[in-house]
PDB file of C-alpha atoms and ligand atoms in Angstrom:
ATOM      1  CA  UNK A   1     234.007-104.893-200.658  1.00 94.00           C
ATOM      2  CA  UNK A   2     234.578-105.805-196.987  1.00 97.00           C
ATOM      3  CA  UNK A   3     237.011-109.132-196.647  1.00 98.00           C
ATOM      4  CA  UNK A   4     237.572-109.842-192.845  1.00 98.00           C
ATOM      5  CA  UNK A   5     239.833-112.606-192.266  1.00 97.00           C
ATOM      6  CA  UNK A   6     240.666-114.036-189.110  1.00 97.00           C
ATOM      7  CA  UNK A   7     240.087-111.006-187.047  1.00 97.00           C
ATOM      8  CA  UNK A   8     240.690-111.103-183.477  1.00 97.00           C
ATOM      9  CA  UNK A   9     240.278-107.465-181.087  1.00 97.00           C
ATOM     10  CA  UNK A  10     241.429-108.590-177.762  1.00 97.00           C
ATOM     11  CA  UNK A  11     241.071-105.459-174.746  1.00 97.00           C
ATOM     12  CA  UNK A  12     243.633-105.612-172.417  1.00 93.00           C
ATOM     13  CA  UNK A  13     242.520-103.547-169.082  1.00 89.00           C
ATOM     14  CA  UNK A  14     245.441-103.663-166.565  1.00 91.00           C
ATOM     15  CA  UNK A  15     246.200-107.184-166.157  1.00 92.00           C
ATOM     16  CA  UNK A  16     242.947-108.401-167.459  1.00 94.00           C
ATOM     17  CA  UNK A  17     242.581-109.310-171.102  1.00 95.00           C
ATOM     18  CA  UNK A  18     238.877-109.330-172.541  1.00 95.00           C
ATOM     19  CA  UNK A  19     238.346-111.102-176.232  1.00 96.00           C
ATOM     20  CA  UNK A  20     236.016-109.677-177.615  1.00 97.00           C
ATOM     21  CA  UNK A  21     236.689-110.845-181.360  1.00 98.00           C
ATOM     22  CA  UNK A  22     237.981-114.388-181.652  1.00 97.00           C
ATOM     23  CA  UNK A  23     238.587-115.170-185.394  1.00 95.00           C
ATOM     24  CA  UNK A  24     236.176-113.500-187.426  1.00 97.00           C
ATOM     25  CA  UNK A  25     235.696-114.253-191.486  1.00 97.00           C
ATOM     26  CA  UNK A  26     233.517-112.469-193.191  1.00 97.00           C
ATOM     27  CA  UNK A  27     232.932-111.571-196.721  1.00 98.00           C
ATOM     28  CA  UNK A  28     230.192-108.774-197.395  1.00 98.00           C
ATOM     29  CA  UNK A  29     229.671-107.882-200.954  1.00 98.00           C
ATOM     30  CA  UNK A  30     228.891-104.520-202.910  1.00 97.00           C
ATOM     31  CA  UNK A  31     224.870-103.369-202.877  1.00 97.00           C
ATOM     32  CA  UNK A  32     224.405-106.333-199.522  1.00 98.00           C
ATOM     33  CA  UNK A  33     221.640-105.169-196.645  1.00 98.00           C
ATOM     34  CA  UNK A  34     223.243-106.931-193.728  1.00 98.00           C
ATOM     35  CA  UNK A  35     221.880-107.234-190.132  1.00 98.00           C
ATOM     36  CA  UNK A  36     225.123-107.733-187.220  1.00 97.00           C
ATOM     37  CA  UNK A  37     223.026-108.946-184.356  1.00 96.00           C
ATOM     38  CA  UNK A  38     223.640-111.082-181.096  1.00 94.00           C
ATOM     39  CA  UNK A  39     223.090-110.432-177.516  1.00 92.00           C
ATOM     40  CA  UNK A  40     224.968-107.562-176.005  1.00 92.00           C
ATOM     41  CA  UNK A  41     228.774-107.819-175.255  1.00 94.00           C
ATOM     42  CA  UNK A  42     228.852-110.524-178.212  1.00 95.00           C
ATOM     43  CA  UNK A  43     231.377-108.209-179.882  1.00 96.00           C
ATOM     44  CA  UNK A  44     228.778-106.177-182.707  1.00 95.00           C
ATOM     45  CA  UNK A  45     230.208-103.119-181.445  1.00 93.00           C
ATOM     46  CA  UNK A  46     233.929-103.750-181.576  1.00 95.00           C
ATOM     47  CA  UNK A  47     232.926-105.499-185.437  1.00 97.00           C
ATOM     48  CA  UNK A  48     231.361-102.297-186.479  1.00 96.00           C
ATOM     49  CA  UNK A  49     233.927 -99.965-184.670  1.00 95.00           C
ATOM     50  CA  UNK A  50     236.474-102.432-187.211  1.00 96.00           C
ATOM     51  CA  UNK A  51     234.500-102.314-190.269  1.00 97.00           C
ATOM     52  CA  UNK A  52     234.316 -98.884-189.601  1.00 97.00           C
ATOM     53  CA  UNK A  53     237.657 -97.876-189.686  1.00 96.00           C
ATOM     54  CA  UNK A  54     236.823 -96.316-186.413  1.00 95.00           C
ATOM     55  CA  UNK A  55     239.354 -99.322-184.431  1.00 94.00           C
ATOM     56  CA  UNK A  56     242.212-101.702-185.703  1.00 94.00           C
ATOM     57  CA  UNK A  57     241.662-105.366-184.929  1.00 95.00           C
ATOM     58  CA  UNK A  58     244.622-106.957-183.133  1.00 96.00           C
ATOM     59  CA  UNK A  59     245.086-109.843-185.284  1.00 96.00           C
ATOM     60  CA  UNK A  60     243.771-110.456-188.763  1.00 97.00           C
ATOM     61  CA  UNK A  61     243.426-108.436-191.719  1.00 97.00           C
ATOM     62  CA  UNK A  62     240.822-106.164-193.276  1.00 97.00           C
ATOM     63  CA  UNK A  63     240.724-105.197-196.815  1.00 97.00           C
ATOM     64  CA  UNK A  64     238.149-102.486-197.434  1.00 97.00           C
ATOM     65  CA  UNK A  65     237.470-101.822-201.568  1.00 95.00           C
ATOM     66  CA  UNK A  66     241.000-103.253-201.986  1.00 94.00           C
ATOM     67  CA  UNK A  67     242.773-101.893-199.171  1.00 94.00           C
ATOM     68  CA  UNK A  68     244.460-103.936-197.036  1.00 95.00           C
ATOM     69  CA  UNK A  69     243.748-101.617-194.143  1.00 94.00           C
ATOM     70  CA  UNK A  70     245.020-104.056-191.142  1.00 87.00           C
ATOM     71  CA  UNK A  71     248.813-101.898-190.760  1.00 87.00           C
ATOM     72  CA  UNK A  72     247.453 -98.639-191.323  1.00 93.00           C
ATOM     73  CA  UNK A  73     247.747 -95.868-188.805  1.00 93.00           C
ATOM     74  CA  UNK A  74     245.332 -93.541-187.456  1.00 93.00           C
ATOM     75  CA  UNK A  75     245.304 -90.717-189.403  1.00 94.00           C
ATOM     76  CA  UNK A  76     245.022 -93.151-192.664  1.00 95.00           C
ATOM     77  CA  UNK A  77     242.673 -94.717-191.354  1.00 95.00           C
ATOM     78  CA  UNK A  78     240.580 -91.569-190.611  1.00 93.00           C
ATOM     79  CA  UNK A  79     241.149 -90.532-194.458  1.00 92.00           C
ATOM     80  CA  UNK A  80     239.962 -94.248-195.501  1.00 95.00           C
ATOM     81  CA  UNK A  81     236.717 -93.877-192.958  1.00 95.00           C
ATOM     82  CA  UNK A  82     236.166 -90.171-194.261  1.00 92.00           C
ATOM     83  CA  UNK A  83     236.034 -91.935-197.741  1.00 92.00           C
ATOM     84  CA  UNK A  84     233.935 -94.917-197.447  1.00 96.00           C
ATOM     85  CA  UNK A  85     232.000 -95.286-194.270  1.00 97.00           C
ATOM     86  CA  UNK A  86     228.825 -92.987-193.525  1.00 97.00           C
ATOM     87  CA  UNK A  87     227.764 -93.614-190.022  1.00 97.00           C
ATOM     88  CA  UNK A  88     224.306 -93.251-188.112  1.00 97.00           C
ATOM     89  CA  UNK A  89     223.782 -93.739-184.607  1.00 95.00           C
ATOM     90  CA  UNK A  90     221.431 -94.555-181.966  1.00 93.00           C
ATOM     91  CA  UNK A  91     221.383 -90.777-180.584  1.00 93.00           C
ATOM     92  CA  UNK A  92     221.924 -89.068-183.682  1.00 93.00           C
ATOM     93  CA  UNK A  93     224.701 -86.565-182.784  1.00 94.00           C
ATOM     94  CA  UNK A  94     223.283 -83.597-185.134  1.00 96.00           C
ATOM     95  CA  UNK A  95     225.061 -80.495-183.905  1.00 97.00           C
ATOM     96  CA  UNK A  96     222.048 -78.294-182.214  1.00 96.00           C
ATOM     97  CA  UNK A  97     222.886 -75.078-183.281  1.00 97.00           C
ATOM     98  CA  UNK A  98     223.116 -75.455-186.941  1.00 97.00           C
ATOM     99  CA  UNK A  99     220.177 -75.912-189.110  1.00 98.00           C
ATOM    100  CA  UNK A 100     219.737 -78.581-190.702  1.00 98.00           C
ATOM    101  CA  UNK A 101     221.341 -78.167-193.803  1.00 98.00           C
ATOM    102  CA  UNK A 102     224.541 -77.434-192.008  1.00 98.00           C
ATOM    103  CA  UNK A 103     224.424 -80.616-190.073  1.00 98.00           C
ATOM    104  CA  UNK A 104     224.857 -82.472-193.483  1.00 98.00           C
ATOM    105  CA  UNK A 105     226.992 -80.388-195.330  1.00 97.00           C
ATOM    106  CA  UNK A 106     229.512 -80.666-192.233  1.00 95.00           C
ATOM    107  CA  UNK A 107     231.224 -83.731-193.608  1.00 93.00           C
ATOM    108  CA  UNK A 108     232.358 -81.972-196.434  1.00 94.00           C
ATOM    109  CA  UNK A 109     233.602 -79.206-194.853  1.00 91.00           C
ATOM    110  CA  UNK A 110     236.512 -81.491-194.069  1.00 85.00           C
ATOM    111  CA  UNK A 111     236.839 -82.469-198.028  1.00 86.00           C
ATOM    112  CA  UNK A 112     237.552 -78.796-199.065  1.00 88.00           C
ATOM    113  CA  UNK A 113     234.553 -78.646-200.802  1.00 94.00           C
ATOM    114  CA  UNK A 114     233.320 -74.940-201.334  1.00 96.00           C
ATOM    115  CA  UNK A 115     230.476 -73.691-199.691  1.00 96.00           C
ATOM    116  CA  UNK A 116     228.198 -73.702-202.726  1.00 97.00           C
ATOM    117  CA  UNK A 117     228.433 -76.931-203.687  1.00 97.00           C
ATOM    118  CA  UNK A 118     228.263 -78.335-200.324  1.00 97.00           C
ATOM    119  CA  UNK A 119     225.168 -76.747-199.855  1.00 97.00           C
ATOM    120  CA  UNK A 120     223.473 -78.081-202.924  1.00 98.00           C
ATOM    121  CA  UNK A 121     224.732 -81.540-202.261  1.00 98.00           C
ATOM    122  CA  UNK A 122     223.297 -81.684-198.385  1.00 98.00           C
ATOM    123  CA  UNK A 123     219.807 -80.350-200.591  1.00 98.00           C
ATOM    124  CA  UNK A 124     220.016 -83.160-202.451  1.00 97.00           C
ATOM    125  CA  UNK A 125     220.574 -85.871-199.776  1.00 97.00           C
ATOM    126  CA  UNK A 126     217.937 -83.939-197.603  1.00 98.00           C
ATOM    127  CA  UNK A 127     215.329 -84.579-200.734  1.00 97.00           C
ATOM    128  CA  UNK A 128     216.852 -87.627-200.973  1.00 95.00           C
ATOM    129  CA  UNK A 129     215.207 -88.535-196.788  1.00 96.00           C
ATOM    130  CA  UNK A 130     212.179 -86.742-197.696  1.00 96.00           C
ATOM    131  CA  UNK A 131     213.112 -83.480-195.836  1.00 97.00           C
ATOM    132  CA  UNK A 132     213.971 -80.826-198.561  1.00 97.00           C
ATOM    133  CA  UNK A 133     211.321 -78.716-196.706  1.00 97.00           C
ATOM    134  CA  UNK A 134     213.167 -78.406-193.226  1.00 97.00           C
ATOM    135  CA  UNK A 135     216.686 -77.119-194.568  1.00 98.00           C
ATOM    136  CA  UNK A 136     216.141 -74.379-192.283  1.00 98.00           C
ATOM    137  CA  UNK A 137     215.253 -76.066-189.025  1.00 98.00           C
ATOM    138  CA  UNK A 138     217.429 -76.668-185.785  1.00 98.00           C
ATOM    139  CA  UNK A 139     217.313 -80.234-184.416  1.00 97.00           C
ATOM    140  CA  UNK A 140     214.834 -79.786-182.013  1.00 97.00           C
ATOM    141  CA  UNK A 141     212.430 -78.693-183.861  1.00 97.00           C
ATOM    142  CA  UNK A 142     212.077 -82.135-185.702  1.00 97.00           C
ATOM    143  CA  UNK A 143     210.353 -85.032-184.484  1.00 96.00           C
ATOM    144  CA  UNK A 144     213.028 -88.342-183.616  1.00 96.00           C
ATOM    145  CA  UNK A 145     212.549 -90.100-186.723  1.00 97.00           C
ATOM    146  CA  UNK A 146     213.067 -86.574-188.515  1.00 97.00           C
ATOM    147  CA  UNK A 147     216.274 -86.687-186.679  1.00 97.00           C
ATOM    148  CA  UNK A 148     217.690 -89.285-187.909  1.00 97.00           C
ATOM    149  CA  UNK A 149     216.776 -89.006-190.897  1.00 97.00           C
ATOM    150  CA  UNK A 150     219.224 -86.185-190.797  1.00 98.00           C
ATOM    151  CA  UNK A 151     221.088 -88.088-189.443  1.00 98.00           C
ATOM    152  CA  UNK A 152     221.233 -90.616-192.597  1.00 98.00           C
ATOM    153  CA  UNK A 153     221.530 -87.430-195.183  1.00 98.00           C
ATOM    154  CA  UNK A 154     224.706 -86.727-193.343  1.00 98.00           C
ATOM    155  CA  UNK A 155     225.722 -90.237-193.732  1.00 97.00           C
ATOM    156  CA  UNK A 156     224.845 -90.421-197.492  1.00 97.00           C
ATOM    157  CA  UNK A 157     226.084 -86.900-197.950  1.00 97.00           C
ATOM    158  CA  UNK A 158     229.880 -87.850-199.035  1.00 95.00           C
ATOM    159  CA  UNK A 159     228.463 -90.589-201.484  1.00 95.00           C
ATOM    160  CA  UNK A 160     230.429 -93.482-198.852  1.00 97.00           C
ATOM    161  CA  UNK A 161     230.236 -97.080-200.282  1.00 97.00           C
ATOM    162  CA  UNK A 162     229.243 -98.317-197.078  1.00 98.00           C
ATOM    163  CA  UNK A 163     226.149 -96.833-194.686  1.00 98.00           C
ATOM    164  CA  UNK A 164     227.038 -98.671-191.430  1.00 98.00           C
ATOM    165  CA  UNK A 165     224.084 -98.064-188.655  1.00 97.00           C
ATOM    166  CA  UNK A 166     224.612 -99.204-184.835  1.00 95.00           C
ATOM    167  CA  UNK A 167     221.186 -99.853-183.559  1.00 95.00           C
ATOM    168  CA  UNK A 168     219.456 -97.011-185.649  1.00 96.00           C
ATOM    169  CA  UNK A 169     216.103 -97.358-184.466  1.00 95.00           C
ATOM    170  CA  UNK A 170     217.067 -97.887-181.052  1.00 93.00           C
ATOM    171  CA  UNK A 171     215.738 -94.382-179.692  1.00 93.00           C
ATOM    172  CA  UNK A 172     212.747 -94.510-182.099  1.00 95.00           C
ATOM    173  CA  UNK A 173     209.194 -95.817-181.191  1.00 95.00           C
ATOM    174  CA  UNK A 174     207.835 -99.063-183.439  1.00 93.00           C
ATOM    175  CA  UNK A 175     206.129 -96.984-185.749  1.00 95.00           C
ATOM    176  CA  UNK A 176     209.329 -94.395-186.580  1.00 96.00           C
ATOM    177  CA  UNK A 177     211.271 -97.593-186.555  1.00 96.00           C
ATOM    178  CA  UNK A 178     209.573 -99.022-189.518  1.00 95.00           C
ATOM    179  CA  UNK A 179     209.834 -95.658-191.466  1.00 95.00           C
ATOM    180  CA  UNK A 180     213.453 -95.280-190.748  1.00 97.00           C
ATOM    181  CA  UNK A 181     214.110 -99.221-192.184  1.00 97.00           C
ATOM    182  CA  UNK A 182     211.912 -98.534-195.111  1.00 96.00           C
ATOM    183  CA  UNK A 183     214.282 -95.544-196.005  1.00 96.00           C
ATOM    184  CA  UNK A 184     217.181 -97.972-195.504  1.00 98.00           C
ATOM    185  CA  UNK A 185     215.298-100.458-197.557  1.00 97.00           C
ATOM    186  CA  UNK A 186     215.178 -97.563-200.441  1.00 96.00           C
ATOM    187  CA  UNK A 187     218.739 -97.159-200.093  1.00 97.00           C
ATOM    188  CA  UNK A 188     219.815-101.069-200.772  1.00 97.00           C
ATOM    189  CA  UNK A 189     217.280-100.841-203.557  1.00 96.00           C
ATOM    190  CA  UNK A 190     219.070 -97.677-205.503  1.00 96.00           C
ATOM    191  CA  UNK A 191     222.273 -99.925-204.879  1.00 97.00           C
ATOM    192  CA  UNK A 192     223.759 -98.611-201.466  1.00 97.00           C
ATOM    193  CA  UNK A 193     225.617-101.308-199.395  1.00 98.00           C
ATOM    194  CA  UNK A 194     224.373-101.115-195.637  1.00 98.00           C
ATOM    195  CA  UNK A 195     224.957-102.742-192.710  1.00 98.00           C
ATOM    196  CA  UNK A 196     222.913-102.505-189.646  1.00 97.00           C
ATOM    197  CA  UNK A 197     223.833-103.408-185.961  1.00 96.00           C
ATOM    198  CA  UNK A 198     220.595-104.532-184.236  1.00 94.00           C
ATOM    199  CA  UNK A 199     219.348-106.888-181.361  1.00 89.00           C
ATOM    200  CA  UNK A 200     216.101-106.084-182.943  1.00 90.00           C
ATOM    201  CA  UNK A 201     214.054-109.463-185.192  1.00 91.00           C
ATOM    202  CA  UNK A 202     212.065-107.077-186.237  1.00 91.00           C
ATOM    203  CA  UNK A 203     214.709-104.408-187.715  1.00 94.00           C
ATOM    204  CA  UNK A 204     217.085-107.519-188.779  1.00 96.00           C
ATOM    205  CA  UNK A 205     213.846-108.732-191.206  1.00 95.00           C
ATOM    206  CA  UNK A 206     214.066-105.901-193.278  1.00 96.00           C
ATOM    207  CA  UNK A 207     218.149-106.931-194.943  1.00 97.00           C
ATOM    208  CA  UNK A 208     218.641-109.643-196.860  1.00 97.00           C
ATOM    209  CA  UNK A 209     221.236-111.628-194.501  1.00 98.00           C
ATOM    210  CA  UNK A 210     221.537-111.749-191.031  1.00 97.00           C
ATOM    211  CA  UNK A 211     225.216-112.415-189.348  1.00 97.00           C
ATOM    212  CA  UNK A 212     224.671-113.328-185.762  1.00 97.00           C
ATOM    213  CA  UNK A 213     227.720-112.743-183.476  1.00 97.00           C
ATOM    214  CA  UNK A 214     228.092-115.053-180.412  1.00 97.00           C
ATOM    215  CA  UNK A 215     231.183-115.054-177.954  1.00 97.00           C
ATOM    216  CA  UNK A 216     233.185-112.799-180.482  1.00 97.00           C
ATOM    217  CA  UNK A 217     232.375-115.051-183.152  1.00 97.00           C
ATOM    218  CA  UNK A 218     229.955-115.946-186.657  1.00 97.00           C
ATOM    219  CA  UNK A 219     227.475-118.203-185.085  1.00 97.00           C
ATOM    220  CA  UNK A 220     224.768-118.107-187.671  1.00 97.00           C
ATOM    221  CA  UNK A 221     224.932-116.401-191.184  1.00 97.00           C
ATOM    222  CA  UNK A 222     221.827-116.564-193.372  1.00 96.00           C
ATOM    223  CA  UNK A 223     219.905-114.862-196.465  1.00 96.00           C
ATOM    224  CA  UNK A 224     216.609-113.987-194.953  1.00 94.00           C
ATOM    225  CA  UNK A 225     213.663-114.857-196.176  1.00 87.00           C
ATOM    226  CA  UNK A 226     212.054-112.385-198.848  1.00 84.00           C
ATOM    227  CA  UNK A 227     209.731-110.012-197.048  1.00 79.00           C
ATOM    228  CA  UNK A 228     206.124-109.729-197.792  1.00 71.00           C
ATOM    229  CA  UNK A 229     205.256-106.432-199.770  1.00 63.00           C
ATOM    230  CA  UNK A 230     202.234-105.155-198.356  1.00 59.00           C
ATOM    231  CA  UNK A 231     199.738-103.608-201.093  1.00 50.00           C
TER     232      UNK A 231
HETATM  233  P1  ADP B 301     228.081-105.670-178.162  1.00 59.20           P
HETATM  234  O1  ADP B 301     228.157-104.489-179.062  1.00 59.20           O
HETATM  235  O2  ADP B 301     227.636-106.920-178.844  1.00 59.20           O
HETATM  236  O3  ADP B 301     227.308-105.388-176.914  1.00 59.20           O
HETATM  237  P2  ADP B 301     230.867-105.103-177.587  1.00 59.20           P
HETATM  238  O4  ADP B 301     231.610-105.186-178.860  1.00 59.20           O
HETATM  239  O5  ADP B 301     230.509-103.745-177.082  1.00 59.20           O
HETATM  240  O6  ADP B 301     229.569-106.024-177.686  1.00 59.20           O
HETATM  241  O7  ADP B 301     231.701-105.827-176.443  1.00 59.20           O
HETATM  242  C1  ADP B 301     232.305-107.122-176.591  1.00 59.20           C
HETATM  243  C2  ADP B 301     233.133-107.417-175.344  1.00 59.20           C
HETATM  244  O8  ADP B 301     234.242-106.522-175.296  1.00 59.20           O
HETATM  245  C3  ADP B 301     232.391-107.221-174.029  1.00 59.20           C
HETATM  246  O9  ADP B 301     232.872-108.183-173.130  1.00 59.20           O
HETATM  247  C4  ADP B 301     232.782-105.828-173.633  1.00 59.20           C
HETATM  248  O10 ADP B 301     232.715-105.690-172.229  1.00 59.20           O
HETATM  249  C5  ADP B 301     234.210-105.751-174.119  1.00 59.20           C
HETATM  250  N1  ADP B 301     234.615-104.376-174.478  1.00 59.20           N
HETATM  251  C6  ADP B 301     234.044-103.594-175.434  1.00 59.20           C
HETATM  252  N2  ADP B 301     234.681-102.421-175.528  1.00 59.20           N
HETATM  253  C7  ADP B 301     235.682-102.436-174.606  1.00 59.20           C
HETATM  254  C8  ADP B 301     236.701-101.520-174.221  1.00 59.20           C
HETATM  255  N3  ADP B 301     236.831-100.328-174.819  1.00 59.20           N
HETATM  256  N4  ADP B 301     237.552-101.899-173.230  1.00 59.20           N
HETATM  257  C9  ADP B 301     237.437-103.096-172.653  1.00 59.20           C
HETATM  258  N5  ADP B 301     236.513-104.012-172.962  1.00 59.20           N
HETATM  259  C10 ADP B 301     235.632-103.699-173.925  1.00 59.20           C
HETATM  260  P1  ADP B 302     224.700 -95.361-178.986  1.00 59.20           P
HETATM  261  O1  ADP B 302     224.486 -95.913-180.368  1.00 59.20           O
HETATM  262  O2  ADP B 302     224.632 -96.390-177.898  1.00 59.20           O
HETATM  263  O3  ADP B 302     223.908 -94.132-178.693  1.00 59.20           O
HETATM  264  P2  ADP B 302     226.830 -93.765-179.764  1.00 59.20           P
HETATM  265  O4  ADP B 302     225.995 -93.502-180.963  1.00 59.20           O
HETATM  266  O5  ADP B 302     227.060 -92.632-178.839  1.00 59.20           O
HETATM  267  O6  ADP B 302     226.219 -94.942-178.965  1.00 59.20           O
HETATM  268  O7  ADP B 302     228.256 -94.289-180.198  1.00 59.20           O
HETATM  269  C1  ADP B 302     228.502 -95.601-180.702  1.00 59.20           C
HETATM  270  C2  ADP B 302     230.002 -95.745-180.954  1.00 59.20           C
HETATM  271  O8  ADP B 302     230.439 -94.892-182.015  1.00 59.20           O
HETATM  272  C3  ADP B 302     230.862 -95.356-179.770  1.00 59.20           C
HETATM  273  O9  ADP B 302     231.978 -96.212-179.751  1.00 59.20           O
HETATM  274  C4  ADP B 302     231.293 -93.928-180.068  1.00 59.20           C
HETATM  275  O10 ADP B 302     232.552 -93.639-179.508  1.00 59.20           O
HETATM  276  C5  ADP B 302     231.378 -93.919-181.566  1.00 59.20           C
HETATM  277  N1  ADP B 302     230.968 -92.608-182.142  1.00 59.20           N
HETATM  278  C6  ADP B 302     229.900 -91.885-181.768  1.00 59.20           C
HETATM  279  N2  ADP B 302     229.792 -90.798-182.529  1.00 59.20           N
HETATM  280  C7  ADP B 302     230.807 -90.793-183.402  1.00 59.20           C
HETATM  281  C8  ADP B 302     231.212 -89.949-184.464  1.00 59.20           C
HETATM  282  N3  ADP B 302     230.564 -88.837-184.777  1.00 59.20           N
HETATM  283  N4  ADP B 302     232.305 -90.271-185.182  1.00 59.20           N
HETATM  284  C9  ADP B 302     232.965 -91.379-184.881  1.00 59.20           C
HETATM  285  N5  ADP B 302     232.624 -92.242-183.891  1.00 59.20           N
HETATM  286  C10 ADP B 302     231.559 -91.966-183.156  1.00 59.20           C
END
């Protein structure tokens, strides 16, 4: 699904040049729960801004589902993210003065998909987080984790083969943490590929492998340890 091979993303800021990939491989298969972490300015950013489709790497190539995407320009590239990649963020960025319902079906406004249908599809991935009763409600009238949980039907609303989530839980307290990677544990389990950015143990424990990023490079890649199912 996601073949990196011998990515490099070097910045170049005047005459200063940062590196902030430096030969990255990395295979990540169809239906994996992956954890990115490392310490910060390691490079998990610029990786997920790649694997995104949001950034080209300098060097290197990246074949997404097939596509070799390394050569392709922007507005490709946009049509290739708009495909495959749902994102969630740390702050959410639901549009405050639609409901709810509008803040997911939004993605497929851009698809050309008529009103109807994208209204019973943003239903369904609203059931689908547990919040077919809030349709109606504006952002602020939902509680942080109810936010992103929005947040994560608007992801999932375009059916994307890969859910790709920068430090999720980072605006969430312990408790709305754990409720947010239970729903992303749900997701893996009906067969959704997702990748989480975290410098979180805690939120890395819940995917099955953990790549750690060091210096703009793999330093550690493991499968975790099962997790203990609590009765
Ligand atoms: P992380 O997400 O692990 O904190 P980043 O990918 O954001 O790491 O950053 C990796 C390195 O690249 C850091 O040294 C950072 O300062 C640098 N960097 C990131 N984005 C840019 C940018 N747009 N311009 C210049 N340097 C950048
Ligand atoms: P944080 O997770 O620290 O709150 P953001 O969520 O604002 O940071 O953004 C993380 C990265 O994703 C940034 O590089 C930003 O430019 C990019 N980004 C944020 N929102 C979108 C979006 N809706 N579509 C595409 N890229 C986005």
């Amino acid at each position: 699904m996601i073949r990196l091979t011998g990515i490099t993303k070097v910045y170049r800021m005047g005459d200063e040049e940062v590196h902030a990939l430096a030969g990255v491989d990395l295979h990540i298969a169809a239906n994996e729960y992956v954890a990115l972490i490392g310490p910060s300015g390691s490079g998990k950013s610029t990786l997920m801004n790649l694997i995104g489709c949001l950034d080209s790497p300098t060097a290197g190539s990246y074949v997404l589902n097939g596509r070799d995407t390394s050569h392709m320009n922007d507005t490709e590239l946009a049509h290739v993210r708009n495909q495959e990649i749902g994102f969630v963020f740390q702050s959410f960025h639901l549009l405050p003065r639609l409901t709810v319902l509008d803040n997911v079906a939004q993605p497929l406004v851009y698809r050309g998909i008529p009103r109807a249908e994208r209204q019973a599809r943003a239903t369904r991935a609203l059931e689908q987080v547990g919040l077919g009763n809030r349709l109606g409600h504006r952002p602020n009238q939902l509680s942080g984790g109810q936010r992103q949980r929005v947040a994560v039907a608007r992801a999932l609303v375009g059916k994307p083969s890969i859910l790709l989530a920068d430090e999720p839980t980072g605006n969430l307290d312990s408790r709305t943490s754990a409720e947010i990677m239970a729903l992303f544990d749900e997701l893996h389990a009906s067969g959704q590929t997702v990748v989480v950015v975290t410098h979180e143990p805690d939120i890395a424990a819940h995917c099955r492998r953990t790549i750690r990023i060091g210096d703009g490079r793999v330093v550690d890649d493991h499968a975790n340890p099962p997790r203990e199912v609590h009765a």
